[in-house]
Tab-separated table of C-alpha atoms in Angstrom:
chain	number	residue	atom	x	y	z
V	1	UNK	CA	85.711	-36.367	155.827
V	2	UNK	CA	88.959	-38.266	156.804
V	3	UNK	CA	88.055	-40.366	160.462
V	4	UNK	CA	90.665	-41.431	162.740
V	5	UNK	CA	90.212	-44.082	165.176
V	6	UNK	CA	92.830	-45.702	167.884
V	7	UNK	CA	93.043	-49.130	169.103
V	8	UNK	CA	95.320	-51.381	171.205
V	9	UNK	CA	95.538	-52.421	174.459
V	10	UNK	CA	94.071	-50.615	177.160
V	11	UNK	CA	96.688	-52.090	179.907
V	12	UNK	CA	100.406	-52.888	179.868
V	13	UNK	CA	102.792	-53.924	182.083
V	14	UNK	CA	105.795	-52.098	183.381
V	15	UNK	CA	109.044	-53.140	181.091
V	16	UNK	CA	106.433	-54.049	178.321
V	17	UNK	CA	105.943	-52.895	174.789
V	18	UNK	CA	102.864	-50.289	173.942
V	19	UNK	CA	101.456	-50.685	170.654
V	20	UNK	CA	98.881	-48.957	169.015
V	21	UNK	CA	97.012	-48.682	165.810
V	22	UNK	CA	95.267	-46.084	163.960
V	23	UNK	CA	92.996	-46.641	161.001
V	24	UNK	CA	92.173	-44.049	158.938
V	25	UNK	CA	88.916	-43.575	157.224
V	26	UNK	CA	87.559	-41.263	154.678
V	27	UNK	CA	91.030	-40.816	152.475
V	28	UNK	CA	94.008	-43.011	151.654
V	29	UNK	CA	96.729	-42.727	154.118
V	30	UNK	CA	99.566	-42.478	151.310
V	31	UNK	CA	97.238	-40.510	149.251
V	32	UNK	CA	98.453	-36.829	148.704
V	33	UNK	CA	100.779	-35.674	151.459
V	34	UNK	CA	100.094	-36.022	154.562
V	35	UNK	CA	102.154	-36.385	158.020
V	36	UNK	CA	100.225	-39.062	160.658
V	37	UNK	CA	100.950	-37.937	164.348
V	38	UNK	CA	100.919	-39.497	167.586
V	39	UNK	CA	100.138	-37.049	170.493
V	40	UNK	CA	99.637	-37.921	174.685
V	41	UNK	CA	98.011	-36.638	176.914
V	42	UNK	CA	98.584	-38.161	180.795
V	43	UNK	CA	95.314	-37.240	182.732
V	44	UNK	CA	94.498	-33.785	184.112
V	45	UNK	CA	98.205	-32.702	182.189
V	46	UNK	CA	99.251	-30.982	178.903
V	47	UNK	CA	99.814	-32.360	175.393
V	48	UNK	CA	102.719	-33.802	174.211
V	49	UNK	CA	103.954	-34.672	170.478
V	50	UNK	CA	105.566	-38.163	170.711
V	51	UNK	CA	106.132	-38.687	166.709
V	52	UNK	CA	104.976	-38.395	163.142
V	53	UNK	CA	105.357	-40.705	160.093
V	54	UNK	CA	105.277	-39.025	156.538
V	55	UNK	CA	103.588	-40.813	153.526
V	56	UNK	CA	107.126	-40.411	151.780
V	57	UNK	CA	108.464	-42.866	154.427
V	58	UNK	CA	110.386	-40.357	156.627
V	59	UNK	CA	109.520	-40.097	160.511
V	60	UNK	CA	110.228	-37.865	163.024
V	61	UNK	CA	110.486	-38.461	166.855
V	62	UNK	CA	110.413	-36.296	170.057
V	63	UNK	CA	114.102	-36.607	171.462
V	64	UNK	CA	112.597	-37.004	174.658
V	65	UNK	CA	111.024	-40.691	173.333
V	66	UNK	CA	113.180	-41.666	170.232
V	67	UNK	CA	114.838	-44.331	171.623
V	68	UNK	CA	111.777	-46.479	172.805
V	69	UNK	CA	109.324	-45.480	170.028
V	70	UNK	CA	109.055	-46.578	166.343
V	71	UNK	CA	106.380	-45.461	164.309
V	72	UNK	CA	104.916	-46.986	161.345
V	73	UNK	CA	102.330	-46.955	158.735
V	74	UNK	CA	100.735	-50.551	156.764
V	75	UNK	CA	98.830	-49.035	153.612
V	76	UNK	CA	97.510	-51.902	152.977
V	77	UNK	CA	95.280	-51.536	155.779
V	78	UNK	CA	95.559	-47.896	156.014
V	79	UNK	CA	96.792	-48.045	159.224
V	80	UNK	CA	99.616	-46.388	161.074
V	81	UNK	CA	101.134	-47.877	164.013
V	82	UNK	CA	102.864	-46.793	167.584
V	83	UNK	CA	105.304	-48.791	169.570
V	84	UNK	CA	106.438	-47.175	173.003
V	85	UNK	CA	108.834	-49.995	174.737
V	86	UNK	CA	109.766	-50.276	178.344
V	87	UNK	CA	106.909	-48.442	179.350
V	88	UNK	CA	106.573	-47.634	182.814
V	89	UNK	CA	103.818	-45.730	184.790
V	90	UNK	CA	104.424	-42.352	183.412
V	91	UNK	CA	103.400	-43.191	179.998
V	92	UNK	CA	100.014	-43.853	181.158
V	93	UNK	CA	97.643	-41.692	179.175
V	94	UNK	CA	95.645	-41.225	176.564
V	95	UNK	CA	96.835	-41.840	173.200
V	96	UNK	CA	95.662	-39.439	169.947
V	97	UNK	CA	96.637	-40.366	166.777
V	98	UNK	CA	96.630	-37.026	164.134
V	99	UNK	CA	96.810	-35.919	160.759
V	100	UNK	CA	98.890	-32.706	159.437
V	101	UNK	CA	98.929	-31.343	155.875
V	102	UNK	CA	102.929	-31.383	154.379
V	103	UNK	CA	103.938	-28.004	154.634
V	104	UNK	CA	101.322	-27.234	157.533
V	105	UNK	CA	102.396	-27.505	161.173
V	106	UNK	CA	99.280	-28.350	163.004
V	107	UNK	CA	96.862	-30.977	163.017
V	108	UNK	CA	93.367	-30.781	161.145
V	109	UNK	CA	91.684	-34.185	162.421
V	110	UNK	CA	92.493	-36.195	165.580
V	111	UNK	CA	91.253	-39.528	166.766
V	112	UNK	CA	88.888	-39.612	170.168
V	113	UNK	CA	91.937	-41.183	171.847
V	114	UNK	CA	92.739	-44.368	173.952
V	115	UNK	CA	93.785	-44.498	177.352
V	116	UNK	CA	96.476	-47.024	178.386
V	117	UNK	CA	97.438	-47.800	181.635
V	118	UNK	CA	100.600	-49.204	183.158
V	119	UNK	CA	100.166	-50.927	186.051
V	120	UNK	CA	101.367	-54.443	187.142
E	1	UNK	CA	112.154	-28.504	174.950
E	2	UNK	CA	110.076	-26.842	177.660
E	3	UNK	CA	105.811	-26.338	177.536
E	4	UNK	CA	104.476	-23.002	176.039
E	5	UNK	CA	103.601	-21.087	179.141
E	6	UNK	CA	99.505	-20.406	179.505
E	7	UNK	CA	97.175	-18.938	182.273
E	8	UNK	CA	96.328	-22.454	184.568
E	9	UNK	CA	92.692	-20.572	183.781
E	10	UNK	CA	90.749	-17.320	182.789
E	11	UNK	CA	87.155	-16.743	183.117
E	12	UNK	CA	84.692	-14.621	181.953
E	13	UNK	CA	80.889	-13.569	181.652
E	14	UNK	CA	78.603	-14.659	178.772
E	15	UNK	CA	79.117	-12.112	175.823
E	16	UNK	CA	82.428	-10.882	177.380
E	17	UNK	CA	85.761	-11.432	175.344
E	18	UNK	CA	88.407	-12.970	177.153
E	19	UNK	CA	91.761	-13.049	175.820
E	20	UNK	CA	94.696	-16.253	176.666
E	21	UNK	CA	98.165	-15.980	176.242
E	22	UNK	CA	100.498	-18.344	174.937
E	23	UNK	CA	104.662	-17.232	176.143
E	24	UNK	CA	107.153	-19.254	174.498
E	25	UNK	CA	110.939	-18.148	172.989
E	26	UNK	CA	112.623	-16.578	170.233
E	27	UNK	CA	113.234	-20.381	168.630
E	28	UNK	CA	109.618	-21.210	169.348
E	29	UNK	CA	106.929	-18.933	168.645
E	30	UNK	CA	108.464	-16.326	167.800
E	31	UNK	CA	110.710	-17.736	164.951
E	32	UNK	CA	107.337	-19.127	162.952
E	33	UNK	CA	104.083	-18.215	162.104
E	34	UNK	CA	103.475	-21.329	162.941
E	35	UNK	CA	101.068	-21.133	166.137
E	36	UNK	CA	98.148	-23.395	166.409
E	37	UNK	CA	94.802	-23.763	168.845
E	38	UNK	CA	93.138	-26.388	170.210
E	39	UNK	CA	89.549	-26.294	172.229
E	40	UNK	CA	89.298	-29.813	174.250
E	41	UNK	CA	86.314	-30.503	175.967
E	42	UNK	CA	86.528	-32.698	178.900
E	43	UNK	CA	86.863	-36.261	177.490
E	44	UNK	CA	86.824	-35.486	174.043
E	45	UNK	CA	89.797	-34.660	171.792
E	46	UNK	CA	91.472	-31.644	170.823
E	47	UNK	CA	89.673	-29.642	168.035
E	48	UNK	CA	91.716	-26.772	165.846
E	49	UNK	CA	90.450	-23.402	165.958
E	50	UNK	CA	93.308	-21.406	164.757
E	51	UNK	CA	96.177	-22.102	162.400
E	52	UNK	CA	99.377	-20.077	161.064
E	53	UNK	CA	98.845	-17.842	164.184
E	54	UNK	CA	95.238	-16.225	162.682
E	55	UNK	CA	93.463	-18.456	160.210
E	56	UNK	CA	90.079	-20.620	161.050
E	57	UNK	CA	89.509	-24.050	159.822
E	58	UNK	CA	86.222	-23.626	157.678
E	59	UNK	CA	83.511	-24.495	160.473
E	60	UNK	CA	85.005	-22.879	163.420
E	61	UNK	CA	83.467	-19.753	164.609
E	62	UNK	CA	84.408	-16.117	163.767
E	63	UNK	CA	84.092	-15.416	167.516
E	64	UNK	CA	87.613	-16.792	167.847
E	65	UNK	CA	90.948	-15.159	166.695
E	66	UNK	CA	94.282	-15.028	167.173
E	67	UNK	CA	97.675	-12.858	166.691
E	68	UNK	CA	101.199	-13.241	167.813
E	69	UNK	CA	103.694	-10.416	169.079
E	70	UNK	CA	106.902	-11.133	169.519
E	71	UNK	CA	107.032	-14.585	171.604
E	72	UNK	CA	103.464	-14.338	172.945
E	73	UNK	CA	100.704	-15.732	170.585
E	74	UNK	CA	97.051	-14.748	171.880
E	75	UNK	CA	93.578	-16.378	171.177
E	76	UNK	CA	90.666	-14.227	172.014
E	77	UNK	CA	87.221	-15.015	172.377
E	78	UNK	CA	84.631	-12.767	171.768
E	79	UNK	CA	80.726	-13.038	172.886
E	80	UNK	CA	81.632	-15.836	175.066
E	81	UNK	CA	79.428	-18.484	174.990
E	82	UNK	CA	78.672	-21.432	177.598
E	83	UNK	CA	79.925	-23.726	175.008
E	84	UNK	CA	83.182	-21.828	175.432
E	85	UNK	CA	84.211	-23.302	178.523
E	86	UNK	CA	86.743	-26.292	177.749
E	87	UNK	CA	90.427	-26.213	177.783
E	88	UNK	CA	92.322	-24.348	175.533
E	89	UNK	CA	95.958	-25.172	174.374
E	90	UNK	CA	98.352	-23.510	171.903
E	91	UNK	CA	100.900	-25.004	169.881
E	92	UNK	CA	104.042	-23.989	167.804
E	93	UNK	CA	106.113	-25.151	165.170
E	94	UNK	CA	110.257	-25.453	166.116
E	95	UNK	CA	113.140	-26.937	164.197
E	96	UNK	CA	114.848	-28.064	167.000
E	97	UNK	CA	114.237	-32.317	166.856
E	98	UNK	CA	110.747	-31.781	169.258
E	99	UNK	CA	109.006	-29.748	166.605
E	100	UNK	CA	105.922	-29.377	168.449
E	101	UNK	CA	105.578	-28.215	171.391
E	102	UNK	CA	102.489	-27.554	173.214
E	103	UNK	CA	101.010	-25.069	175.878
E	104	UNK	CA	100.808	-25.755	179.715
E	105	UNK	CA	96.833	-25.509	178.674
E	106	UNK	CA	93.653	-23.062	179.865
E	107	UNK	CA	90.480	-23.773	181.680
E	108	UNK	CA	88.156	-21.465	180.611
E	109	UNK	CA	85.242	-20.859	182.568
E	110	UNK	CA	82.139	-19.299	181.620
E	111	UNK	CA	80.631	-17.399	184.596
């Protein structure tokens, strides 16, 4: 069964750069097709789909984010990354990285999550 | 692109069947059979219970089900159980450049 697990930094500053990894276990990350998510979810709010990175090589970001957030994916490692820049205090949340089937348009298996803060 | 609208919260006795809606537009939900569901416990992450508006993941109880009319998707629970009670959000597919938006989320309390 394919595992997902976040890591990073649990604290950034404001005006700093986010990052965040997600190693998958369980399956290759370019194996078959699959899209890798990232999804947030500030505390006691809603979700919200920041981007996704298909094994192909194309990505896909929410409007609302695209011009602070790259997404990207190291095979090697089988890892696919998050960077969020200029972050300020409303991007503190907890992080999910997710997995979606090509041609499916939900996600089958999440990580547990990560919280980051923003605070000075 | 705007949150699905949900019920803040819907409760229910144990064995009941509660039903949560899920009110979005004609370019979201209602273009696409493309409606998911997630059950979130409090500190855990989001599992799916329903995909393509009506279809369980294997695993996932029968007790759950959903349908879509029009722009409103629906996920009933039957025989609620105690286990039940987590929060409940709905998602759907859109081409616009978001293409997923998710719902404003459900508590769902088990009496």
């Amino acid at each position: 069964q394919v595992q997902l697990q976040e890591s990073g930094p649990g604290l950034v500053k404001p005006s700093q750069t986010l990052s965040l990894t997600c190693t998958v276990s369980g399956g290759s990350i370019s194996g078959d097709i699959y899209y890798w998510s990232w999804i947030r979810q500030p505390a006691g709010k809603g979700l919200e789909w920041l981007g996704r990175f298909y094994t192909t090589g194309r990505t896909n970001y929410n409007p609302s984010l695209k011009s602070r957030l790259t997404i990207s994916v190291d095979t090697s490692k089988n890892q696919f990354s998050l960077k969020l820049s200029s972050v300020t205090a409303a991007d503190t949340a907890v992080y999910y990285c997710a997995r979606g089937d090509f041609g499916e348009e939900f996600f089958d298996f999440w990580g547990q999550g990560t919280l980051v803060t923003v605070s000075s | 692109q705007s949150a699905l609208t949900q019920p803040a919260s819907v409760s229910g006795s144990p064995g009941q069947s509660i039903t949560i809606s899920c009110t979005g537009t004609s370019s979201v939900v209602g273009a696409y059979n493309y409606v998911s569901w997630y059950q979130q416990h409090p500190g855990k992450a989001p599992k799916l219970i329903i995909f393509d508006v009506s279809n369980r993941p294997p695993g996932v109880s029968y007790r759950f089900s959903g349908s879509k009319s029009g722009n409103t998707a629906s996920l009933t629970i039957s025989g609620l159980q105690a286990d039940d009670e987590a929060d409940y959000y709905c998602s759907a597919y859109t081409s616009s450049s978001t293409l997923y938006v998710f719902g404003t989320g459900t508590k769902v309390t088990v009496l």
